PDB file of C-alpha atoms in Angstrom:
ATOM      1  CA  MET C   1      14.610  26.069 -47.173  1.00  0.00           C
ATOM      2  CA  ALA C   2      17.366  24.402 -45.789  1.00  0.00           C
ATOM      3  CA  LEU C   3      15.977  22.910 -42.719  1.00  0.00           C
ATOM      4  CA  PHE C   4      13.815  21.229 -45.590  1.00  0.00           C
ATOM      5  CA  PHE C   5      16.580  19.275 -47.387  1.00  0.00           C
ATOM      6  CA  PHE C   6      18.445  18.569 -44.069  1.00  0.00           C
ATOM      7  CA  TYR C   7      15.104  17.292 -42.850  1.00  0.00           C
ATOM      8  CA  CYS C   8      14.832  15.083 -45.484  1.00  0.00           C
ATOM      9  CA  GLY C   9      18.313  14.465 -45.483  1.00  0.00           C
ATOM     10  CA  VAL C  10      18.206  13.471 -41.793  1.00  0.00           C
ATOM     11  CA  GLU C  11      15.076  10.628 -42.879  1.00  0.00           C
ATOM     12  CA  THR C  12      16.660   8.889 -46.099  1.00  0.00           C
ATOM     13  CA  ILE C  13      20.444   8.824 -44.014  1.00  0.00           C
ATOM     14  CA  THR C  14      18.424   6.929 -40.937  1.00  0.00           C
ATOM     15  CA  GLY C  15      16.642   4.757 -43.199  1.00  0.00           C
ATOM     16  CA  GLN C  16      19.675   3.887 -45.039  1.00  0.00           C
ATOM     17  CA  TRP C  17      21.975   3.193 -42.221  1.00  0.00           C
ATOM     18  CA  MET C  18      19.214   1.694 -39.766  1.00  0.00           C
ATOM     19  CA  TYR C  19      19.632  -2.306 -41.869  1.00  0.00           C
ATOM     20  CA  SER C  20      23.195  -2.106 -42.076  1.00  0.00           C
ATOM     21  CA  VAL C  21      23.513  -0.722 -38.528  1.00  0.00           C
ATOM     22  CA  MET C  22      20.581  -3.706 -36.861  1.00  0.00           C
ATOM     23  CA  VAL C  23      22.426  -6.410 -39.022  1.00  0.00           C
ATOM     24  CA  GLU C  24      26.025  -5.651 -38.648  1.00  0.00           C
ATOM     25  CA  SER C  25      26.563  -3.947 -34.907  1.00  0.00           C
ATOM     26  CA  ARG C  26      23.017  -5.377 -33.425  1.00  0.00           C
ATOM     27  CA  GLY C  27      23.769  -9.016 -34.640  1.00  0.00           C
ATOM     28  CA  ILE C  28      19.512  -9.017 -35.768  1.00  0.00           C
ATOM     29  CA  ALA C  29      18.750 -11.294 -38.384  1.00  0.00           C
ATOM     30  CA  PRO C  30      18.455 -10.116 -42.072  1.00  0.00           C
ATOM     31  CA  VAL C  31      15.143 -10.401 -42.486  1.00  0.00           C
ATOM     32  CA  ARG C  32      13.742  -8.891 -39.180  1.00  0.00           C
ATOM     33  CA  ALA C  33      15.989  -5.824 -39.660  1.00  0.00           C
ATOM     34  CA  GLY C  34      14.247  -5.681 -43.131  1.00  0.00           C
ATOM     35  CA  ILE C  35      10.585  -5.930 -41.312  1.00  0.00           C
ATOM     36  CA  TRP C  36      11.585  -2.786 -39.288  1.00  0.00           C
ATOM     37  CA  VAL C  37      13.404  -0.581 -42.094  1.00  0.00           C
ATOM     38  CA  SER C  38      10.125  -1.396 -43.844  1.00  0.00           C
ATOM     39  CA  LEU C  39       8.007  -0.376 -40.180  1.00  0.00           C
ATOM     40  CA  TYR C  40       9.904   2.511 -40.227  1.00  0.00           C
ATOM     41  CA  TRP C  41       9.471   3.770 -44.373  1.00  0.00           C
ATOM     42  CA  ALA C  42       5.554   3.057 -43.578  1.00  0.00           C
ATOM     43  CA  SER C  43       5.166   5.094 -40.539  1.00  0.00           C
ATOM     44  CA  LEU C  44       6.686   8.272 -42.298  1.00  0.00           C
ATOM     45  CA  THR C  45       3.929   7.577 -45.404  1.00  0.00           C
ATOM     46  CA  ALA C  46       1.529   6.932 -43.027  1.00  0.00           C
ATOM     47  CA  GLY C  47       2.268  10.003 -41.047  1.00  0.00           C
ATOM     48  CA  ARG C  48       1.848  11.899 -44.005  1.00  0.00           C
ATOM     49  CA  PHE C  49      -1.292  10.671 -45.167  1.00  0.00           C
ATOM     50  CA  LEU C  50      -2.801  11.184 -41.859  1.00  0.00           C
ATOM     51  CA  ILE C  51      -1.260  14.864 -41.715  1.00  0.00           C
ATOM     52  CA  GLY C  52      -2.177  15.721 -44.948  1.00  0.00           C
ATOM     53  CA  SER C  53      -5.881  15.148 -43.845  1.00  0.00           C
ATOM     54  CA  LEU C  54      -6.204  16.514 -40.867  1.00  0.00           C
ATOM     55  CA  ALA C  55      -4.363  19.818 -42.065  1.00  0.00           C
ATOM     56  CA  ASN C  56      -7.577  21.537 -43.635  1.00  0.00           C
ATOM     57  CA  ARG C  57      -9.606  20.238 -40.663  1.00  0.00           C
ATOM     58  CA  VAL C  58      -7.717  21.250 -37.762  1.00  0.00           C
ATOM     59  CA  ASP C  59      -5.645  24.328 -36.000  1.00  0.00           C
ATOM     60  CA  THR C  60      -2.702  24.630 -37.084  1.00  0.00           C
ATOM     61  CA  VAL C  61      -0.912  25.696 -33.811  1.00  0.00           C
ATOM     62  CA  TRP C  62      -2.900  22.647 -32.149  1.00  0.00           C
ATOM     63  CA  LEU C  63      -1.337  20.030 -35.077  1.00  0.00           C
ATOM     64  CA  VAL C  64       1.979  21.533 -34.689  1.00  0.00           C
ATOM     65  CA  ARG C  65       1.707  20.519 -31.069  1.00  0.00           C
ATOM     66  CA  TRP C  66       0.833  17.799 -30.861  1.00  0.00           C
ATOM     67  CA  ALA C  67       3.632  16.677 -33.738  1.00  0.00           C
ATOM     68  CA  MET C  68       5.669  18.012 -31.360  1.00  0.00           C
ATOM     69  CA  GLY C  69       4.099  16.418 -28.132  1.00  0.00           C
ATOM     70  CA  GLY C  70       4.600  13.081 -30.755  1.00  0.00           C
ATOM     71  CA  ALA C  71       8.645  13.677 -31.266  1.00  0.00           C
ATOM     72  CA  LEU C  72       9.156  14.141 -27.393  1.00  0.00           C
ATOM     73  CA  CYS C  73       7.679  10.547 -26.652  1.00  0.00           C
ATOM     74  CA  GLY C  74       9.352   9.376 -29.886  1.00  0.00           C
ATOM     75  CA  VAL C  75      12.566  10.370 -28.346  1.00  0.00           C
ATOM     76  CA  ALA C  76      11.963   9.277 -25.051  1.00  0.00           C
ATOM     77  CA  PHE C  77      10.902   6.350 -26.211  1.00  0.00           C
ATOM     78  CA  CYS C  78      14.317   5.698 -27.725  1.00  0.00           C
ATOM     79  CA  SER C  79      16.180   7.094 -24.874  1.00  0.00           C
ATOM     80  CA  PRO C  80      19.169   4.901 -23.707  1.00  0.00           C
ATOM     81  CA  GLY C  81      17.338   3.161 -20.965  1.00  0.00           C
ATOM     82  CA  GLN C  82      14.328   2.215 -23.610  1.00  0.00           C
ATOM     83  CA  CYS C  83      16.898   1.469 -26.947  1.00  0.00           C
ATOM     84  CA  LEU C  84      15.709  -0.050 -29.651  1.00  0.00           C
ATOM     85  CA  SER C  85      17.358  -3.328 -28.926  1.00  0.00           C
ATOM     86  CA  ARG C  86      14.707  -3.699 -26.112  1.00  0.00           C
ATOM     87  CA  TRP C  87      11.698  -3.877 -28.341  1.00  0.00           C
ATOM     88  CA  PRO C  88      10.206  -6.595 -28.962  1.00  0.00           C
ATOM     89  CA  GLY C  89      11.916  -9.154 -31.701  1.00  0.00           C
ATOM     90  CA  LEU C  90      14.966  -6.874 -31.538  1.00  0.00           C
ATOM     91  CA  HIS C  91      17.503  -9.020 -28.996  1.00  0.00           C
TER      92      HIS C  91
END
């Protein structure tokens, strides 16, 4: 239960903090930063719908392995050499 609340807290803090960092620290235009934050929340929502639709159709172990692989790809994509400032529209 504690892990659930930790995850929810991290997710919410990231979503709220992202806009401020992009605009105030990175110098990204407010509209563009708003679009990226909206995409963040939209991707979380879409992922939940996708996982929800797959949960009863595929093996749980397979689903968890693919989710972990996706998380590792996300970490690699956002690693220091590939930071968000190199994404299109964020420079």
